[in-house]
Amino acid sequence: MSSIIGHRLKVSVFGQSHAPGIGCVIDGLPAGEAVDLDVLGAFLARRAPGRDAFSTARREDDLPEFVSGLLEGRTCGAPLCAVIRNSDQHSKDYSEIADKPRPGHADYTAHIKYAGAQDVRGGGHFSGRLTAPICIAGGIARQILERRGIRIGAHIYAINGVHDTPFDPCLVSEREFALLENKPFCVLDDAAGTAMQERILAAKGQLDSVGGIIECAVTGLPAGLGDPMFDGMENRLAQILFGIPAVKGVEFGDGFASAALRGSENNDPMTVDAEGNIRMTANHAGGILGGITTGMPLLLRCAIKPTPSIGLPQKTVSLSSGDNAALTVHGRHDPCIVPRAVPVVIAAAAIGILDAMLDDGIGF
Amino acid sequence: MSSIIGHRLKVSVFGQSHAPGIGCVIDGLPAGEAVDLDVLGAFLARRAPGRDAFSTARREDDLPEFVSGLLEGRTCGAPLCAVIRNSDQHSKDYSEIADKPRPGHADYTAHIKYAGAQDVRGGGHFSGRLTAPICIAGGIARQILERRGIRIGAHIYAINGVHDTPFDPCLVSEREFALLENKPFCVLDDAAGTAMQERILAAKGQLDSVGGIIECAVTGLPAGLGDPMFDGMENRLAQILFGIPAVKGVEFGDGFASAALRGSENNDPMTVDAEGNIRMTANHAGGILGGITTGMPLLLRCAIKPTPSIGLPQKTVSLSSGDNAALTVHGRHDPCIVPRAVPVVIAAAAIGILDAMLDDGIGF
Amino acid sequence: MSSIIGHRLKVSVFGQSHAPGIGCVIDGLPAGEAVDLDVLGAFLARRAPGRDAFSTARREDDLPEFVSGLLEGRTCGAPLCAVIRNSDQHSKDYSEIADKPRPGHADYTAHIKYAGAQDVRGGGHFSGRLTAPICIAGGIARQILERRGIRIGAHIYAINGVHDTPFDPCLVSEREFALLENKPFCVLDDAAGTAMQERILAAKGQLDSVGGIIECAVTGLPAGLGDPMFDGMENRLAQILFGIPAVKGVEFGDGFASAALRGSENNDPMTVDAEGNIRMTANHAGGILGGITTGMPLLLRCAIKPTPSIGLPQKTVSLSSGDNAALTVHGRHDPCIVPRAVPVVIAAAAIGILDAMLDDGIGF
Amino acid sequence: MSSIIGHRLKVSVFGQSHAPGIGCVIDGLPAGEAVDLDVLGAFLARRAPGRDAFSTARREDDLPEFVSGLLEGRTCGAPLCAVIRNSDQHSKDYSEIADKPRPGHADYTAHIKYAGAQDVRGGGHFSGRLTAPICIAGGIARQILERRGIRIGAHIYAINGVHDTPFDPCLVSEREFALLENKPFCVLDDAAGTAMQERILAAKGQLDSVGGIIECAVTGLPAGLGDPMFDGMENRLAQILFGIPAVKGVEFGDGFASAALRGSENNDPMTVDAEGNIRMTANHAGGILGGITTGMPLLLRCAIKPTPSIGLPQKTVSLSSGDNAALTVHGRHDPCIVPRAVPVVIAAAAIGILDAMLDDGIGF
């Protein structure tokens, strides 16, 4: 439980922010699949901190060591273990945070659950740093999916109330994904992107933070993938996506907006296209009906809450004295983690989709 | 997988709309727990159709038979099996729906997945009728939780864009739950309720349907429940909630709204209250941090898409001829399933929470 | 957990000996598979009591009702639920057994585990009667496997120290299986069978019981089925087989006998046969190496302890008084359950093998 | 699947014999538990090769690095990852083994399953070296269990037909375990031990190998542990034990011998002892009835086949040419792995029992 996900493909995530390392074990990868380490490195770099003014200035060397599972650049059927060293795990005094839980963090809940034995340094196992192993697993899964014509892309859909243009749910394309992949601040509408960046910098200037929404699309999926009821694509993907720290909402297709629609507006009409293929002429369903893919692009959105670490003084309690207390979180923190969370959402989607394909024996 | 959910408490749902019956097996219920069949019956009645003008006029006799697992009104440790007979499974000609998938339904995706072998009558295993067994399992789980001071309530939060007053995330109370339990149209603000009903009737008059949002709260939860990463309370609950047909979005606490907030607004300040207990003075987190309960009320919302069965003509395809086709869905259908889905959301929450408590050995 | 088994194919067994019914839910059956109810009925009849002098005179009408999952004689992709009514659940006074645990039964352990809330009547969920649902699930799985050229057969290998001829591990054949299927007392060597029956009758005459060993073989399996380490064919099959009440040992190939061999004797030499196929010239491994099938027949043996219900007086305790007590178990009981357990072992093997094939996407 | 085991405690084993490393992730360990690294090291040393004339002369430095999950010598609730480096992964030419599967090994089955992409060097993920991570996980679990009064010990019960004295199933004691723990060749009867060693040396002298049986006992278990049917203690332990390479049979209590007994001999009479506790006066059941512990010592035996790597020439095939071929396995190999497998069996038992206790919320 807890940090293991998947049925036929199982990803086990380990590590704490300030332990010797973090990493993952991926059990059930199909054998003989090439893993392009350059492509994987570029994918991981999208999550790495310190690339721009919007993220923390901390440096991470997130190049994983592959302890097992790879043989001459290909998966060999054995569980793949990747470890990333925590280079920067020294020193700092964590006694204040051990006593005063940071609002918005898991400090207090972990303290109760583990009765004080938890690793408080940098958030321990609850740190956003643990999304790096998710990106390793998802980055490898994505390469395997791409080889079967399945592409996954995502963009920053909203920051602090400023919205990007959404994907066209019927026409989202590989070309669009390639474009986003190469943008330092991956939005479809650059003007919206500029406004978003202003919001981030304004919050940063006031020692505050902002949240946002990420939209993710998957193209090339066959119809008929996923299971009914509790193992539908929505269930599987939601279970993984809520594993990304700070995700507080997940929706598919029109999601919460569909609640305001009428059936005649929300139902996707079906048609036989020029090539004789069955498809929908709209995609309010986000490519999923009854938990099973329709063959249209799969679309989802995740709400990311604002970074809980802010430089402003906050009200908390002292666990030792049982009194009210004030806390100011020092150190370098992302005023907005949404840009760095984009590859994590892609990775989560890739893991869920590859697992479903292996479960269904589709594509393998 | 597919129709089985849970770790220590496993619920297996079976049945099709027009098979001899539907039901569930609940494996892992603690032994010796009383099941009040009158209370359960009243809970199931909230989901039953035909109670008012907003739901289908079909009649269901959803009184389950307990085939196993109960002994003199108490759980005996053995898996509990409950079966509901499908009294009304005769006759109707389903050949048109077998050939022309209904837009917005799982007809087409099931056709692809099961290569035409699926039961198309009334939606088969994808029918909303399959939420009755979820209510049996959740209704029993809820009784066990109530005995430990944990209460679950829900209301219709929105219909077709008309919103009810939300729960006060810090002050939601058992009294409020009791009130909602007894309202035929369970909203907090009756004026909003009237407006919602007008929307439903307007849609019904135009052979159309509407969607909505359900808000659910859980009180009395201990802090420290749930696991990190993939088995947090959000992950567990989302996996069940997306098993309710028509749910297209799930959010916790401020959810998507938190994406527009700043950290200073979204972080819940902590305090020591008059009794010396640690709590938060706000609850944007919806009672969950790092996947683990904070001890504050747990709050979630589900988006329910409009009923896909509408009386208006729709565009579809003929699977046999491979041509475009028109379809008009006849028969009696709910213009809005949101009111009847309220107990289903409560049931899903109860199942997820009881499973987490059994996993953690809390309360047992 | 507890009464649910399998990965991609999940079988959930429910019921107690004297509850209204027993049965199973089979989730994950491939869709469109014909289920021949006559063949299934004949298979279930092999397990039914009262067929001869060696089994209890109790009557069971073990014809299952299919509540869901079957459509015009074929699986439809939805979970299949089968229920068998307990016709004979009346009356008898179970107060003595509730107070005095029967030696060799689960009475005492269930009493501790369920704190006295368990159903003591006839052993409740621990009754041998619960093997009927295993036979339903396994009988259906077996039909699906046969359609793919995979045959499963078994014989009584030993009773109370008298041994049958073992299967020839390289040459066991479908013809041999057909022969065994039709024998009322299914042994390969009829003289051994006669001696075994004498042992059973001798024990019966002395109000005692005997145990035995069942040998099972599977032919037609492809090489390459199963997973390494904890999900090998041995692990999967053992987990199911130990779910049959009274099974106390499981071995594959030469099993415990291989412990006395040398490597040069136990290693199976490989060869290329006349058709150019790779195979082994011996089969000490029982068709499994590294948890994965070799393509040779899979062979396993289960030790079945003597029926714990005997007519002789036994020493037990009174749970109410805390004193030593004597107990004589009355009623009709099998002096030897081994003959009736043969189809149950076949069923368990069928479930495990079909699950592994679905997991691996082999044959589907 | 495959290399992950457990419910509430999940152990994920990774690595290949000649990859950079091997190791495990342990998810779900209770927090705050001290891990004595000296005790763990001594336990691992019992499995290490090169300690005597009966094991391979290869050297391993099996000191694990703890990448995560430990904080100042205690578990912190986060998944624990331990990595052992493969110091000796150089050079050797594996092209012959890649082409000619070794009889008795998983070479051929892995070749089929992974379509030639598997790591053939030293057996890859199927190597006996992968039992080191099982010992890490089990060694830690054992420390946690000992703190709750539960002791696990094992001895070499048979080698090549020579038998040790079995444990007294009612009286096996902690003192006996301590004695065995410190014996280089852990048997109860030293004369039998001498005879066994002669058998091993004789086989070694003839470039052959021998198998054997390990008997394991667990004391201090509470009654009531384990679940019915498929998650009983036998099912759980068998699923792990068959994960140890070369295990071909598992039995509990009298196991296969019970098949030759009568019910009156095999049923364990119950009594109230001098302290008023309920216990059995015999223990043919090996401490388990209905899958649930009785409170008596739990006893099990594993059959270990002879080491498949032998120096004698063997018959195999050439995968490239499709012809028959001869193979002589060179290098240093254990003529008998049974002595080194003793701690592995103990480790497997510890993992299964701790998982069951966490599942049942017993002891935590």
mmCIF file of C-alpha atoms in Angstrom, chain A residues 215-318:
data_model
loop_
_atom_site.group_PDB
_atom_site.id
_atom_site.type_symbol
_atom_site.label_atom_id
_atom_site.label_comp_id
_atom_site.label_asym_id
_atom_site.label_seq_id
_atom_site.Cartn_x
_atom_site.Cartn_y
_atom_site.Cartn_z
ATOM 1 C CA GLU A 215 -4.446 20.039 -18.353
ATOM 2 C CA CYS A 216 -3.200 16.787 -19.837
ATOM 3 C CA ALA A 217 -4.183 14.988 -23.037
ATOM 4 C CA VAL A 218 -3.450 11.543 -24.397
ATOM 5 C CA THR A 219 -3.802 10.757 -28.092
ATOM 6 C CA GLY A 220 -3.581 7.547 -30.041
ATOM 7 C CA LEU A 221 -5.362 5.421 -27.466
ATOM 8 C CA PRO A 222 -7.335 2.486 -28.807
ATOM 9 C CA ALA A 223 -11.018 2.283 -27.903
ATOM 10 C CA GLY A 224 -11.882 -0.353 -25.322
ATOM 11 C CA LEU A 225 -9.131 0.231 -22.744
ATOM 12 C CA GLY A 226 -9.983 0.147 -19.051
ATOM 13 C CA ASP A 227 -12.373 -1.762 -16.845
ATOM 14 C CA PRO A 228 -15.831 -1.057 -15.498
ATOM 15 C CA MET A 229 -16.637 0.447 -12.147
ATOM 16 C CA PHE A 230 -13.569 0.670 -9.878
ATOM 17 C CA ASP A 231 -10.818 0.089 -12.426
ATOM 18 C CA GLY A 232 -11.972 2.446 -15.119
ATOM 19 C CA MET A 233 -9.453 4.830 -16.605
ATOM 20 C CA GLU A 234 -10.767 7.628 -14.395
ATOM 21 C CA ASN A 235 -10.382 5.578 -11.231
ATOM 22 C CA ARG A 236 -6.906 4.379 -12.137
ATOM 23 C CA LEU A 237 -5.633 7.797 -13.180
ATOM 24 C CA ALA A 238 -7.219 9.601 -10.242
ATOM 25 C CA GLN A 239 -5.594 7.198 -7.804
ATOM 26 C CA ILE A 240 -2.178 8.044 -9.209
ATOM 27 C CA LEU A 241 -2.768 11.764 -9.729
ATOM 28 C CA PHE A 242 -3.841 12.308 -6.136
ATOM 29 C CA GLY A 243 -0.461 10.829 -5.240
ATOM 30 C CA ILE A 244 1.184 13.996 -6.512
ATOM 31 C CA PRO A 245 1.555 16.284 -3.513
ATOM 32 C CA ALA A 246 -0.729 19.365 -3.682
ATOM 33 C CA VAL A 247 -3.256 17.860 -6.122
ATOM 34 C CA LYS A 248 -6.695 18.594 -4.632
ATOM 35 C CA GLY A 249 -8.976 17.942 -7.583
ATOM 36 C CA VAL A 250 -9.092 15.755 -10.688
ATOM 37 C CA GLU A 251 -11.595 15.940 -13.537
ATOM 38 C CA PHE A 252 -11.982 14.250 -16.915
ATOM 39 C CA GLY A 253 -13.389 15.812 -20.062
ATOM 40 C CA ASP A 254 -15.685 18.663 -19.119
ATOM 41 C CA GLY A 255 -15.520 17.526 -15.510
ATOM 42 C CA PHE A 256 -17.102 20.004 -13.103
ATOM 43 C CA ALA A 257 -18.290 22.112 -16.041
ATOM 44 C CA SER A 258 -20.405 19.197 -17.299
ATOM 45 C CA ALA A 259 -22.446 19.500 -14.106
ATOM 46 C CA ALA A 260 -23.885 22.746 -15.501
ATOM 47 C CA LEU A 261 -24.714 21.292 -18.905
ATOM 48 C CA ARG A 262 -27.755 19.580 -20.298
ATOM 49 C CA GLY A 263 -27.593 16.064 -21.618
ATOM 50 C CA SER A 264 -28.166 17.278 -25.168
ATOM 51 C CA GLU A 265 -25.064 19.473 -24.812
ATOM 52 C CA ASN A 266 -22.878 16.979 -22.971
ATOM 53 C CA ASN A 267 -23.515 13.792 -24.948
ATOM 54 C CA ASP A 268 -20.928 13.370 -27.687
ATOM 55 C CA PRO A 269 -22.621 12.582 -31.026
ATOM 56 C CA MET A 270 -21.143 9.655 -32.920
ATOM 57 C CA THR A 271 -20.323 9.467 -36.579
ATOM 58 C CA VAL A 272 -18.606 7.337 -39.165
ATOM 59 C CA ASP A 273 -15.752 9.365 -40.614
ATOM 60 C CA ALA A 274 -14.441 9.450 -44.172
ATOM 61 C CA GLU A 275 -12.161 6.455 -43.499
ATOM 62 C CA GLY A 276 -15.077 4.458 -42.168
ATOM 63 C CA ASN A 277 -13.945 4.767 -38.558
ATOM 64 C CA ILE A 278 -16.382 5.363 -35.744
ATOM 65 C CA ARG A 279 -15.654 8.477 -33.726
ATOM 66 C CA MET A 280 -17.341 11.267 -31.788
ATOM 67 C CA THR A 281 -17.839 14.771 -33.189
ATOM 68 C CA ALA A 282 -17.400 16.283 -29.732
ATOM 69 C CA ASN A 283 -15.473 15.097 -26.686
ATOM 70 C CA HIS A 284 -17.135 16.326 -23.512
ATOM 71 C CA ALA A 285 -16.503 12.854 -22.097
ATOM 72 C CA GLY A 286 -12.746 13.363 -22.320
ATOM 73 C CA GLY A 287 -12.362 10.105 -24.166
ATOM 74 C CA ILE A 288 -13.848 7.881 -21.455
ATOM 75 C CA LEU A 289 -17.334 6.359 -21.161
ATOM 76 C CA GLY A 290 -18.116 3.809 -18.496
ATOM 77 C CA GLY A 291 -14.455 3.903 -17.453
ATOM 78 C CA ILE A 292 -13.401 2.643 -20.898
ATOM 79 C CA THR A 293 -11.658 4.635 -23.627
ATOM 80 C CA THR A 294 -13.702 5.759 -26.614
ATOM 81 C CA GLY A 295 -10.776 6.188 -28.993
ATOM 82 C CA MET A 296 -11.026 9.971 -28.742
ATOM 83 C CA PRO A 297 -8.282 11.916 -26.947
ATOM 84 C CA LEU A 298 -8.283 11.336 -23.204
ATOM 85 C CA LEU A 299 -8.394 14.665 -21.358
ATOM 86 C CA LEU A 300 -7.945 15.421 -17.678
ATOM 87 C CA ARG A 301 -7.241 18.350 -15.408
ATOM 88 C CA CYS A 302 -5.607 18.512 -11.982
ATOM 89 C CA ALA A 303 -5.981 21.306 -9.460
ATOM 90 C CA ILE A 304 -2.710 22.125 -7.712
ATOM 91 C CA LYS A 305 -2.993 24.066 -4.484
ATOM 92 C CA PRO A 306 -0.601 26.965 -3.846
ATOM 93 C CA THR A 307 2.793 25.936 -2.432
ATOM 94 C CA PRO A 308 2.255 25.688 1.317
ATOM 95 C CA SER A 309 5.811 26.891 2.077
ATOM 96 C CA ILE A 310 5.608 30.680 2.152
ATOM 97 C CA GLY A 311 7.875 33.312 3.702
ATOM 98 C CA LEU A 312 5.050 35.037 5.577
ATOM 99 C CA PRO A 313 4.605 34.399 9.290
ATOM 100 C CA GLN A 314 1.907 31.788 10.003
ATOM 101 C CA LYS A 315 -0.079 30.562 12.978
ATOM 102 C CA THR A 316 0.718 27.088 14.210
ATOM 103 C CA VAL A 317 1.157 25.216 17.472
ATOM 104 C CA SER A 318 4.069 23.890 19.494
#
